CSV table of C-alpha atoms and ligand atoms in Angstrom, one decimal:
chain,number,residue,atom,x,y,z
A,1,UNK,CA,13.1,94.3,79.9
A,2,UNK,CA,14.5,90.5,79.4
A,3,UNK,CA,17.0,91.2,77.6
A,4,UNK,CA,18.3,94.3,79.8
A,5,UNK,CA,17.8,92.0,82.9
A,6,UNK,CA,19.8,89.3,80.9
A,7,UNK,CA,22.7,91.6,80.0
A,8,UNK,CA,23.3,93.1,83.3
A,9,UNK,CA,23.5,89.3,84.8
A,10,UNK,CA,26.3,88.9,82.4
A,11,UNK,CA,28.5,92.1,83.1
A,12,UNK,CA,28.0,90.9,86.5
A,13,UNK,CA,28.7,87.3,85.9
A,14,UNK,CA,31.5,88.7,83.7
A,15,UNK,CA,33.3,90.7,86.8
A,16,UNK,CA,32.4,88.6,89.6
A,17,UNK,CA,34.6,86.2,87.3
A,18,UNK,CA,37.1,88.7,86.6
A,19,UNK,CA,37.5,89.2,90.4
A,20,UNK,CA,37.8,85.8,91.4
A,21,UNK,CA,41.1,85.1,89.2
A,22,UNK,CA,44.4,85.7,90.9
A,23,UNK,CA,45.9,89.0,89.8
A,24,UNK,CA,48.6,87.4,87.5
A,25,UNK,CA,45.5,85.7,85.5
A,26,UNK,CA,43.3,88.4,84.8
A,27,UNK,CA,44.6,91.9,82.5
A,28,UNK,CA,42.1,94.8,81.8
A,29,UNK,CA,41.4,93.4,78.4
A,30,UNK,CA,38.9,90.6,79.8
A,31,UNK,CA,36.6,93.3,80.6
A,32,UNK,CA,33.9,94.5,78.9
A,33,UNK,CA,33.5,97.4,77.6
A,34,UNK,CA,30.0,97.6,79.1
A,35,UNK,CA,27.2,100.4,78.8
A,36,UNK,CA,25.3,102.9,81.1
A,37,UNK,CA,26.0,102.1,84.5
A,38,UNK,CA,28.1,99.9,83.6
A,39,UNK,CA,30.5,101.2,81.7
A,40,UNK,CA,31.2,103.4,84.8
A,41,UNK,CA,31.8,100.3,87.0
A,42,UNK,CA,34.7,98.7,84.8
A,43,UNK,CA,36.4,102.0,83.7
A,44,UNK,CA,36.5,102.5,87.5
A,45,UNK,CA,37.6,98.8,88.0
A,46,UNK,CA,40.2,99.1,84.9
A,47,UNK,CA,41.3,102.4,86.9
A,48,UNK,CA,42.0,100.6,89.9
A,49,UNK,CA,43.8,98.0,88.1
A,50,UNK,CA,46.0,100.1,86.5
A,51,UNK,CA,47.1,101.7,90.0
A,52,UNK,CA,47.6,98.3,91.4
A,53,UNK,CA,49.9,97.1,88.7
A,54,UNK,CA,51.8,100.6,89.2
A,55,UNK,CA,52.1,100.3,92.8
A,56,UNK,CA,53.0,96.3,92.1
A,57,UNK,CA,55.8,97.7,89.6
A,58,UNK,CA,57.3,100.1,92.1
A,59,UNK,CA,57.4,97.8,94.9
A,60,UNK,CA,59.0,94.7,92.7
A,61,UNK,CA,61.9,98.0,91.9
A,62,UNK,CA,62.3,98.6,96.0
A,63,UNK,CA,62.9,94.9,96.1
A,64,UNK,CA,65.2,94.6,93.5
A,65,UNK,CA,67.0,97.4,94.8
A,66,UNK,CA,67.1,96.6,98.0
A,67,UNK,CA,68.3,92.9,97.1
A,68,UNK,CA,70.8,94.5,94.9
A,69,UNK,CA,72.0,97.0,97.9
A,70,UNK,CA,72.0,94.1,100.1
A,71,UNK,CA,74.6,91.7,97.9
A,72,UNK,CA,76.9,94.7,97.6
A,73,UNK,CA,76.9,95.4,101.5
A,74,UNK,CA,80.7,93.5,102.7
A,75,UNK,CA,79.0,92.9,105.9
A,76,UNK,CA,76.8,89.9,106.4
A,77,UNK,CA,73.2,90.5,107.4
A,78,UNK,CA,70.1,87.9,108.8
A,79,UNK,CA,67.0,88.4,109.7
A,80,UNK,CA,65.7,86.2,112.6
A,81,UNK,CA,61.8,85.8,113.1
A,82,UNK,CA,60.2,86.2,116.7
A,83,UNK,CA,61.6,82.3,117.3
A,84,UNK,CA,65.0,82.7,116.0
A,85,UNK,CA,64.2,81.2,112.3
A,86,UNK,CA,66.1,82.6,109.3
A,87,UNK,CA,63.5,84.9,107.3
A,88,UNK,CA,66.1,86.1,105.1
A,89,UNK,CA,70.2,86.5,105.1
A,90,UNK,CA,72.3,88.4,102.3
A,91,UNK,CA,75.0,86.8,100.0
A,92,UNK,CA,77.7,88.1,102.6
A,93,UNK,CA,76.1,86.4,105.2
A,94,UNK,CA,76.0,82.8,103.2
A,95,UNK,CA,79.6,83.4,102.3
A,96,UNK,CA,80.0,84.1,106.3
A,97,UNK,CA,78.3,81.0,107.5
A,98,UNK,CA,78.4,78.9,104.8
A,99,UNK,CA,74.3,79.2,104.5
A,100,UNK,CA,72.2,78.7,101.3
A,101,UNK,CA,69.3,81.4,101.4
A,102,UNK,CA,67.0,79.4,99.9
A,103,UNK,CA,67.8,76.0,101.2
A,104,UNK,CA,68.0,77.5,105.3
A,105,UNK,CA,65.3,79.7,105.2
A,106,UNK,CA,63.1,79.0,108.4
A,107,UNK,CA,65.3,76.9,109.9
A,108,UNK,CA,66.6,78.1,113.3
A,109,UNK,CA,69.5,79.5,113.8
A,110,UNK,CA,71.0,78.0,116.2
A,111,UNK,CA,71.0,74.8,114.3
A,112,UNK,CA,72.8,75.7,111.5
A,113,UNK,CA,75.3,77.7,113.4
A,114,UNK,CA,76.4,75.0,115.8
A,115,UNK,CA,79.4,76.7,117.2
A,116,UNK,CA,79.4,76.7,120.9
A,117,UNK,CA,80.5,80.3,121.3
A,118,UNK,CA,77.8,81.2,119.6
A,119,UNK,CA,74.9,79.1,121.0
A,120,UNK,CA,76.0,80.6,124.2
A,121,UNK,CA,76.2,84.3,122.9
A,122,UNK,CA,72.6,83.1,121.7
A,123,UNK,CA,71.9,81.8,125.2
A,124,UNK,CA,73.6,84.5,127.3
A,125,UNK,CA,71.5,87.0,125.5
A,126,UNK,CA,73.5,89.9,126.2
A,127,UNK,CA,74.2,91.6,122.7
A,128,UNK,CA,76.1,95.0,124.1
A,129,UNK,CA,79.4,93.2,123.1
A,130,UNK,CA,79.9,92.0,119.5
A,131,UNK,CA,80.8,87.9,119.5
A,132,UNK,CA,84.6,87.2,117.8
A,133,UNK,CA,84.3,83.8,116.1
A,134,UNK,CA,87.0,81.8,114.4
A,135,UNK,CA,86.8,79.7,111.7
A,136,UNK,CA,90.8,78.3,111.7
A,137,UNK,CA,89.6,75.7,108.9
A,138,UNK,CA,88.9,79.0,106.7
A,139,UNK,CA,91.6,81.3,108.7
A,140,UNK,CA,88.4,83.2,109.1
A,141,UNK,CA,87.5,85.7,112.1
A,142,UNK,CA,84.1,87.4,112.0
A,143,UNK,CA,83.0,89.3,114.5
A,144,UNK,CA,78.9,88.9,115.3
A,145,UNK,CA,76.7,92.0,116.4
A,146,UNK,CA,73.3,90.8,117.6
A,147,UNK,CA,70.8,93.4,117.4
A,148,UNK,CA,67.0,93.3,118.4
A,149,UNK,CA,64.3,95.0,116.7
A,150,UNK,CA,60.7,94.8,116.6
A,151,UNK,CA,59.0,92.9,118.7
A,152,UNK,CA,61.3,89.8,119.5
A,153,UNK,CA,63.0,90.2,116.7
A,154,UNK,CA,66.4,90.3,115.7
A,155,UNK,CA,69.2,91.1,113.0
A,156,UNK,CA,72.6,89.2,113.2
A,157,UNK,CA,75.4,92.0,111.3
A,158,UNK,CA,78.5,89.7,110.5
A,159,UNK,CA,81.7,91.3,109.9
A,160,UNK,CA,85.4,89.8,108.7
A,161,UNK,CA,87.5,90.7,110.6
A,162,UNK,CA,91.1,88.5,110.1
A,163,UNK,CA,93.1,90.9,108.7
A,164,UNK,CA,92.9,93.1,111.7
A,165,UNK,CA,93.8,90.1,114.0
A,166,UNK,CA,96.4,89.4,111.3
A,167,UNK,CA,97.8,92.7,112.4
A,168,UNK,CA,97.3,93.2,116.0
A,169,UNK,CA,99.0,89.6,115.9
A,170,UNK,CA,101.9,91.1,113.8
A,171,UNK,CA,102.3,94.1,116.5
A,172,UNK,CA,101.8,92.0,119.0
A,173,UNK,CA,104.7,89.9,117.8
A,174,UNK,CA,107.1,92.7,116.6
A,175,UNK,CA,106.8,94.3,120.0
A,176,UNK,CA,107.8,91.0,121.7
A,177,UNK,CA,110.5,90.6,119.2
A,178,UNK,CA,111.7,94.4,119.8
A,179,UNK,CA,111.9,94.0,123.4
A,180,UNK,CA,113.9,90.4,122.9
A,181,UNK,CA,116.3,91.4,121.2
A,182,UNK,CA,116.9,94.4,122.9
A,183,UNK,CA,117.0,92.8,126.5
A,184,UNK,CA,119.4,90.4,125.8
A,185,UNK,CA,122.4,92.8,125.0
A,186,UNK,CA,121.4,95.0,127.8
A,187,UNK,CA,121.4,91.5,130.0
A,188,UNK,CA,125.1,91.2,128.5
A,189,UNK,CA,126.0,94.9,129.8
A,190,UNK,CA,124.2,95.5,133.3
A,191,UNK,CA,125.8,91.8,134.1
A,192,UNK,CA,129.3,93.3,133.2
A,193,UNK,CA,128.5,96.7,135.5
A,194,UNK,CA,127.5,94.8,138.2
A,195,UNK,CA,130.7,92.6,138.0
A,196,UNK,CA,132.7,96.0,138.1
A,197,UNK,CA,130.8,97.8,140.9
A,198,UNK,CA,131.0,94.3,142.9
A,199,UNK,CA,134.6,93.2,141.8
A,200,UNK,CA,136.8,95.9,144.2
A,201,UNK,CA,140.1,95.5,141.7
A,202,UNK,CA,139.6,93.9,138.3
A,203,UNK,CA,143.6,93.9,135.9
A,204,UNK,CA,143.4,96.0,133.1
A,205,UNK,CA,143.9,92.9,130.2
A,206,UNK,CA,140.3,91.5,131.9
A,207,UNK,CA,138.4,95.1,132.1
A,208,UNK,CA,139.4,95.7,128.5
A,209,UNK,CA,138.4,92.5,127.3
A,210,UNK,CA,134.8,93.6,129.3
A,211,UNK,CA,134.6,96.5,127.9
A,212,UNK,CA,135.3,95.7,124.8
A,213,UNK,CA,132.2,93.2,125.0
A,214,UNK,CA,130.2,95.8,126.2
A,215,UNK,CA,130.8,98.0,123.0
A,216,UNK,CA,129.8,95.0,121.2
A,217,UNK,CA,126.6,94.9,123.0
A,218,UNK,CA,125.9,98.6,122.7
A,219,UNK,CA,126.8,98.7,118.9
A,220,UNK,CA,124.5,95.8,118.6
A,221,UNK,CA,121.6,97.6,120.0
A,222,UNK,CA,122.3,100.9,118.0
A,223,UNK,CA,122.4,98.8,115.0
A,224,UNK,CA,118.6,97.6,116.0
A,225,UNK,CA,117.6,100.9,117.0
A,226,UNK,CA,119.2,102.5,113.7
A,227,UNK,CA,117.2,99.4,111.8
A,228,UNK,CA,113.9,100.0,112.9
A,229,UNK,CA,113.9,103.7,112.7
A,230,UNK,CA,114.7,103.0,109.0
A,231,UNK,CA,112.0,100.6,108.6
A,232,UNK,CA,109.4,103.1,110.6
A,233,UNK,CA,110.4,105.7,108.7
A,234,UNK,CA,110.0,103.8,105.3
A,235,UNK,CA,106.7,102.4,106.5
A,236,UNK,CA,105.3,105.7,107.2
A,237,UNK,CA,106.6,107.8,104.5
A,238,UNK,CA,103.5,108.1,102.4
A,239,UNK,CA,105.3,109.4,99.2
A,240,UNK,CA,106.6,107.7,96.5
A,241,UNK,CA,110.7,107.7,96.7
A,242,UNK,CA,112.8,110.9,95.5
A,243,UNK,CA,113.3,111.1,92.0
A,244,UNK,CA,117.2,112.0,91.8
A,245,UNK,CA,119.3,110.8,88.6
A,246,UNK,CA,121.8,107.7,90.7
A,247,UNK,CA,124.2,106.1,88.4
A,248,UNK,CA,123.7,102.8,89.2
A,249,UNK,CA,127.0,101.5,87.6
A,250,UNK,CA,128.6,103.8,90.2
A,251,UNK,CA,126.9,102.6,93.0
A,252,UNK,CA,127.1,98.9,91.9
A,253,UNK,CA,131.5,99.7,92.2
A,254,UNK,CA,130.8,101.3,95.7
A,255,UNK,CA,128.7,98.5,97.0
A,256,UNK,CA,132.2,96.1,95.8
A,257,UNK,CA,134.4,98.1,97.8
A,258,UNK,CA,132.5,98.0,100.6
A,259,UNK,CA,132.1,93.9,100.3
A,260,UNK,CA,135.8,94.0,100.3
A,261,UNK,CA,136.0,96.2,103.3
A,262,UNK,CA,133.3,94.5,105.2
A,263,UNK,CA,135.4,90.8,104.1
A,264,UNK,CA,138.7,92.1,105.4
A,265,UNK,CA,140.7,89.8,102.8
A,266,UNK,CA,138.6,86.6,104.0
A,267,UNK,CA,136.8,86.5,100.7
A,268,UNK,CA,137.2,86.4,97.0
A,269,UNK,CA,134.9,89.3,96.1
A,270,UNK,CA,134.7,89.7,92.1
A,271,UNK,CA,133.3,92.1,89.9
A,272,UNK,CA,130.4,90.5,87.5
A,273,UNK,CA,129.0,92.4,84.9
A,274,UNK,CA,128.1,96.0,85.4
A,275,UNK,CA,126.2,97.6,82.4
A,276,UNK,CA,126.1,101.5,82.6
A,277,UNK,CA,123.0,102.1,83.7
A,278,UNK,CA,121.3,105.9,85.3
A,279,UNK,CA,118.3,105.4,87.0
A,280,UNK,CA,115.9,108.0,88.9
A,281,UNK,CA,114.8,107.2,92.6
A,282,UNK,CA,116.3,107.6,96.3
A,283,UNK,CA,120.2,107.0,96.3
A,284,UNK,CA,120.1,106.7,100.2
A,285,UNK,CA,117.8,104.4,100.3
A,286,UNK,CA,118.5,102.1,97.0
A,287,UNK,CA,122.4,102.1,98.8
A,288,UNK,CA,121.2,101.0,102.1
A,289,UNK,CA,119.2,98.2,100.3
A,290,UNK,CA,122.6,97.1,98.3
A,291,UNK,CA,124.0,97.1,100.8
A,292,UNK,CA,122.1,94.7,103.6
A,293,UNK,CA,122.5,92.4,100.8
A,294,UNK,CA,126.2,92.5,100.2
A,295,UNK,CA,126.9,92.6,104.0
A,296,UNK,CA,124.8,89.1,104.3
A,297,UNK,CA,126.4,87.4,101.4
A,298,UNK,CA,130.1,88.6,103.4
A,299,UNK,CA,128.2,87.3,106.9
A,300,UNK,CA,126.4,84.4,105.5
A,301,UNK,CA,129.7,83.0,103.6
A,302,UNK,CA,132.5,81.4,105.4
A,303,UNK,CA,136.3,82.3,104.9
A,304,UNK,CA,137.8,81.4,101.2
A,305,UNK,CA,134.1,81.4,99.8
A,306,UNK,CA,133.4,83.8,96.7
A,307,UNK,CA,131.0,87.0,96.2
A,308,UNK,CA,130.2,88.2,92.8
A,309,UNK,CA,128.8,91.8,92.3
A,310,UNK,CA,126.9,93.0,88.6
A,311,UNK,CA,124.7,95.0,87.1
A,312,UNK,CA,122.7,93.8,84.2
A,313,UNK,CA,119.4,95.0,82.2
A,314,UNK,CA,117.5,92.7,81.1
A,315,UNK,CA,114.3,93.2,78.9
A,316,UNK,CA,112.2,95.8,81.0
A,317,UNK,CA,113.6,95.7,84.2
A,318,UNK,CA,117.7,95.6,85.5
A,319,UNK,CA,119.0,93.4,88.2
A,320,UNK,CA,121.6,94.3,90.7
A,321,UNK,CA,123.4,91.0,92.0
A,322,UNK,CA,125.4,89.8,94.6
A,323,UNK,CA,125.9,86.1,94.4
A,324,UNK,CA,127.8,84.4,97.1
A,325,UNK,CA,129.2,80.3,97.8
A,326,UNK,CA,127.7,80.8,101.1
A,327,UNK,CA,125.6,78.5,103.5
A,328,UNK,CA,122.3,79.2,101.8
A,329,UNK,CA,118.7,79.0,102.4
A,330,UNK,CA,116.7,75.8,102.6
A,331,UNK,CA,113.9,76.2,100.0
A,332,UNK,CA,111.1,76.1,102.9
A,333,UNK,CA,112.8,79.4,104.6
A,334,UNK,CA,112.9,81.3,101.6
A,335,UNK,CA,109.5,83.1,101.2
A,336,UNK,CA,110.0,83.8,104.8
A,337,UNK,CA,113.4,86.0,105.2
A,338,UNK,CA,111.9,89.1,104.2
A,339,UNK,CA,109.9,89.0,107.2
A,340,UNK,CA,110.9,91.2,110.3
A,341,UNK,CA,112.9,89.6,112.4
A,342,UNK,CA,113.0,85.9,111.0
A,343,UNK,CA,116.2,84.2,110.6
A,344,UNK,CA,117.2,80.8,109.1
A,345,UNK,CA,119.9,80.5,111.9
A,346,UNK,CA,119.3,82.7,114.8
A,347,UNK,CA,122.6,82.1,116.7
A,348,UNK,CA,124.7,82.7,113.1
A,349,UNK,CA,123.3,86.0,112.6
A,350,UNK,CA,123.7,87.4,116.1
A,351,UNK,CA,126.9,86.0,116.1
A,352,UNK,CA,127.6,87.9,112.9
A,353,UNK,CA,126.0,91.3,114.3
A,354,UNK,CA,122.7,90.8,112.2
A,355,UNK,CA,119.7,93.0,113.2
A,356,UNK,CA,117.2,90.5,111.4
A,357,UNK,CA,115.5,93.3,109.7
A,358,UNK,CA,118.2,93.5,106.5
A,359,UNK,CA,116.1,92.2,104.3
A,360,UNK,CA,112.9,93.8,105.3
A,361,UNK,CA,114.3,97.0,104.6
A,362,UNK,CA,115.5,95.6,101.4
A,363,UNK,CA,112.4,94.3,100.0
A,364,UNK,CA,110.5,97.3,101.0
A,365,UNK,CA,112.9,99.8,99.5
A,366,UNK,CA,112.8,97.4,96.4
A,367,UNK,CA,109.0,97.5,96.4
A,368,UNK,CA,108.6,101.2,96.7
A,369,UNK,CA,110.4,101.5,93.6
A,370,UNK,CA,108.3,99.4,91.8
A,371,UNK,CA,110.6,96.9,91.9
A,372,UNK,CA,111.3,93.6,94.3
A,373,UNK,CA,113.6,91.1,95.6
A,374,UNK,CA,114.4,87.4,94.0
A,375,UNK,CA,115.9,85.1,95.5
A,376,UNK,CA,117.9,82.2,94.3
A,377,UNK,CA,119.1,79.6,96.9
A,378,UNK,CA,120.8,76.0,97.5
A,379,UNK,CA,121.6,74.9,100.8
A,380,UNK,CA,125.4,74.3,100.8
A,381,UNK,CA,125.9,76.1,97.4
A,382,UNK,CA,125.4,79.3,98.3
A,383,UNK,CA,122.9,81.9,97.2
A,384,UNK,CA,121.9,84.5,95.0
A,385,UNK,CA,120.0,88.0,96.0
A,386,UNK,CA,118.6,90.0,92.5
A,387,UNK,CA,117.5,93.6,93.8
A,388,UNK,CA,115.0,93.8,90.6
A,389,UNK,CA,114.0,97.2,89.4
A,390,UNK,CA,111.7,98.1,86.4
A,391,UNK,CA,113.9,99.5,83.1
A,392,UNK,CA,111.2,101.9,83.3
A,393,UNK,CA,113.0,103.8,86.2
A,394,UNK,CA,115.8,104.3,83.7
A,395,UNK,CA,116.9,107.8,82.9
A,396,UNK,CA,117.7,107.6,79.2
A,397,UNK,CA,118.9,111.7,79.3
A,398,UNK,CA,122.2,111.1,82.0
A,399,UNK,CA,125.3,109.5,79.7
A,400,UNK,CA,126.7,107.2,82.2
A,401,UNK,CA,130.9,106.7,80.9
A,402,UNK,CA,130.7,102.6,82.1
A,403,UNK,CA,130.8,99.8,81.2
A,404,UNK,CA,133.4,97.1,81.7
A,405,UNK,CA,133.1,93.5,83.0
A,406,UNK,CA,136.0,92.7,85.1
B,1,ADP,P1,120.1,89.3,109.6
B,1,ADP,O1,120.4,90.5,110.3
B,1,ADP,O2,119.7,88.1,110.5
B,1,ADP,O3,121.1,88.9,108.6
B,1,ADP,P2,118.4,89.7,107.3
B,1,ADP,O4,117.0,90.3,107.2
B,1,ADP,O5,119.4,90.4,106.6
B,1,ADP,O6,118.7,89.6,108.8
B,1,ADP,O7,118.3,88.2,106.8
B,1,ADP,C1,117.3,87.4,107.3
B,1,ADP,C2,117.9,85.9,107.3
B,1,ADP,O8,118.0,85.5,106.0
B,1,ADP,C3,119.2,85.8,107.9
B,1,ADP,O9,119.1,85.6,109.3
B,1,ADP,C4,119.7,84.5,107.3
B,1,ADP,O10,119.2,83.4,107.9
B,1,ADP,C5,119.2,84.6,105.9
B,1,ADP,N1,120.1,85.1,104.9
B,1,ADP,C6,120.2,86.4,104.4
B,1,ADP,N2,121.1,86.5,103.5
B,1,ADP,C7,121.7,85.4,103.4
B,1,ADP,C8,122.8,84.8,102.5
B,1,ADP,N3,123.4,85.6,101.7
B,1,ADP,N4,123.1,83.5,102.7
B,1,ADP,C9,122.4,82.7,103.5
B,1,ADP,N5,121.4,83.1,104.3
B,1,ADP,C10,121.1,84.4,104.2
């Protein structure tokens, strides 16, 4: 009887103990094996065990899902307690606001994000509008979503969103540069219509000289108008380029006769090397981006100066040239004249019926057949324009009969 008395105050010792430890301390081996009744009580307990650890398992794989999920999510996310304290915030959200999820959580908020707009966002407590912050130190724009769950609780959704103000600033500016330039030649004409509705007689040298400068104007605006349907049309055009055979070497002889035209005898325009070369792509457009360059390098060179035309391959890809002893480009403007509208000298190239948007089309042209524009420049020396395009473009099965340096 002792000894039964004595061994059930040991099973019971034995799991009272068991229970007491914290589940990470105890596994199902420290129990007993036990007899009778008891062997019923700890296969029941190992039982339960087992379920716990299952159910521990499956909720430690939610969470690491979930965590996982979270870091791959590219908008930020925090969750605020009832008082506004961080409880927990994803990687996207520390990159956001520059927050440590570790360090910050249970801090409030509204100290760690001491930006004004957003304090009074916090304050205002009106979350049916998203909050557009900016960050100019980190040319960073995000825009802030405040949403309320629970009770008194909330969920701050970040979002980046510079690239999109990046291009509604870019429209915003085309479409005040558009309308620029197109009002001042209309300006130039209505002024000259009202001078002949108001003047009663006007002698025929003065009206031709008037309407002569009204063509000017006209042409100019035709020019921009032809220019930026080019551009639209290149920009919207999906598909890569057409894949016709052009002999380049051809085109390269074209594009000299048309900078001896477009020169008029004021230049020395010389033929550099021109290797016979076939390529596959859109003749139209690879002509119309030979040729903005070759029409600059006549516009942007004074009288007596030289312009040298070639064609060369070179390893994997083949340059067209045209190198001029024009004005050129301080080294600061450079990465810049591609863009739409931006000149180095803005009363040169009006003066010299430039649209502005020559080498935009150029570049792009370039760049949708896998090629691109270089640019080589010295104020006062003059400047070189390399319309670059990858050998791999080059259509080995067309014979192409030249090949003669000047
Ligand atoms: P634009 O119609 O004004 O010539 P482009 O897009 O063709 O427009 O050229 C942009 C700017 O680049 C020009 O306004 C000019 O300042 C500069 N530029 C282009 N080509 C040359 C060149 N060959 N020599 C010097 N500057 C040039």
């Amino acid at each position: 009887m002792l000894v039964l008395i004595s061994l059930h105050v040991v099973y019971l010792k034995r799991a009272t103990e068991w229970f007491n430890r914290p589940p990470a301390d105890r596994t199902m081996d420290d129990l007993p094996t036990g007899f009778g009744a008891w062997r019923r009580v700890f296969t029941a307990l190992r039982q339960a065990e087992k379920r716990e650890e299952q159910q521990r398992e499956e909720l430690a794989k939610t969470l690491a899902r979930f965590t996982e999920a979270s870091s791959a999510l590219t908008d930020g996310i925090i969750l605020l307690d009832h008082a506004d304290k961080i409880e927990w915030c994803n990687p996207m959200a520390c990159q956001h606001f520059e927050l440590n999820a570790e360090r910050d959580r249970g801090f409030f908020i509204s100290n760690l994000l001491r930006r004004p707009a957003f304090t009074e966002y916090l304050l205002r407590g009106d979350f049916s509008k998203p909050l557009e912050m900016n960050d100019p130190a980190r040319s960073l724009t995000l825009s802030i979503q405040m949403l309320p769950f629970q009770e008194r609780r909330r969920i701050i959704v970040s979002r980046d969103i510079s690239q999109l103000m990046s291009i509604e600033r870019m429209r915003q500016d085309f479409i005040a540069n558009v309308s620029h330039e197109l009002r001042t030649p209309l300006t130039v004409v209505s002024g000259f219509l009202e001078h002949f509705i108001d003047s009663d007689t006007i002698d025929s040298g003065k009206r031709r000289t008037i309407e002569e400068l009204m063509l000017a104007q006209t042409m100019r605006m035709r020019r921009l108008i032809d220019d930026l349907l080019t551009l639209s049309k290149l920009e919207t055009q999906g598909e890569p380029p057409s894949d016709e055979v052009i002999d380049l070497a051809q085109l390269t002889r074209a594009m000299i006769d048309e900078a001896g035209a477009l020169s008029d005898g004021k230049h020395r325009i010389e033929t550099g090397n021109i290797e016979a070369i076939a390529i596959r792509g859109s003749p139209d457009e690879l002509r119309s981006a030979f040729s903005n360059l070759v029409s600059n390098a006549v516009r942007y060179t004074p009288i007596g100066g030289r312009i040298v035309i070639g064609l060369v391959r070179e390893g994997d890809v083949l340059r067209f040239s045209v190198q001029d002893s024009g004005l050129g480009i301080p080294a600061e403007h450079i990465p810049r004249v591609t863009e739409r509208f931006y000149r180095v000298d803005k009363s040169r190239s009006r003066e010299t019926g430039g649209t502005g948007l020559g080498l935009a089309i150029a570049k792009h042209i370039l760049v949708r057949h896998g090629g691109r524009l270089d640019i080589e420049s010295q104020v006062g020396k003059g400047s070189t324009f390399h319309a670059v395009l990858p050998a791999m473009r080059i259509d080995t099965r067309e014979q192409v009969g030249l090949s003669t340096p000047a």
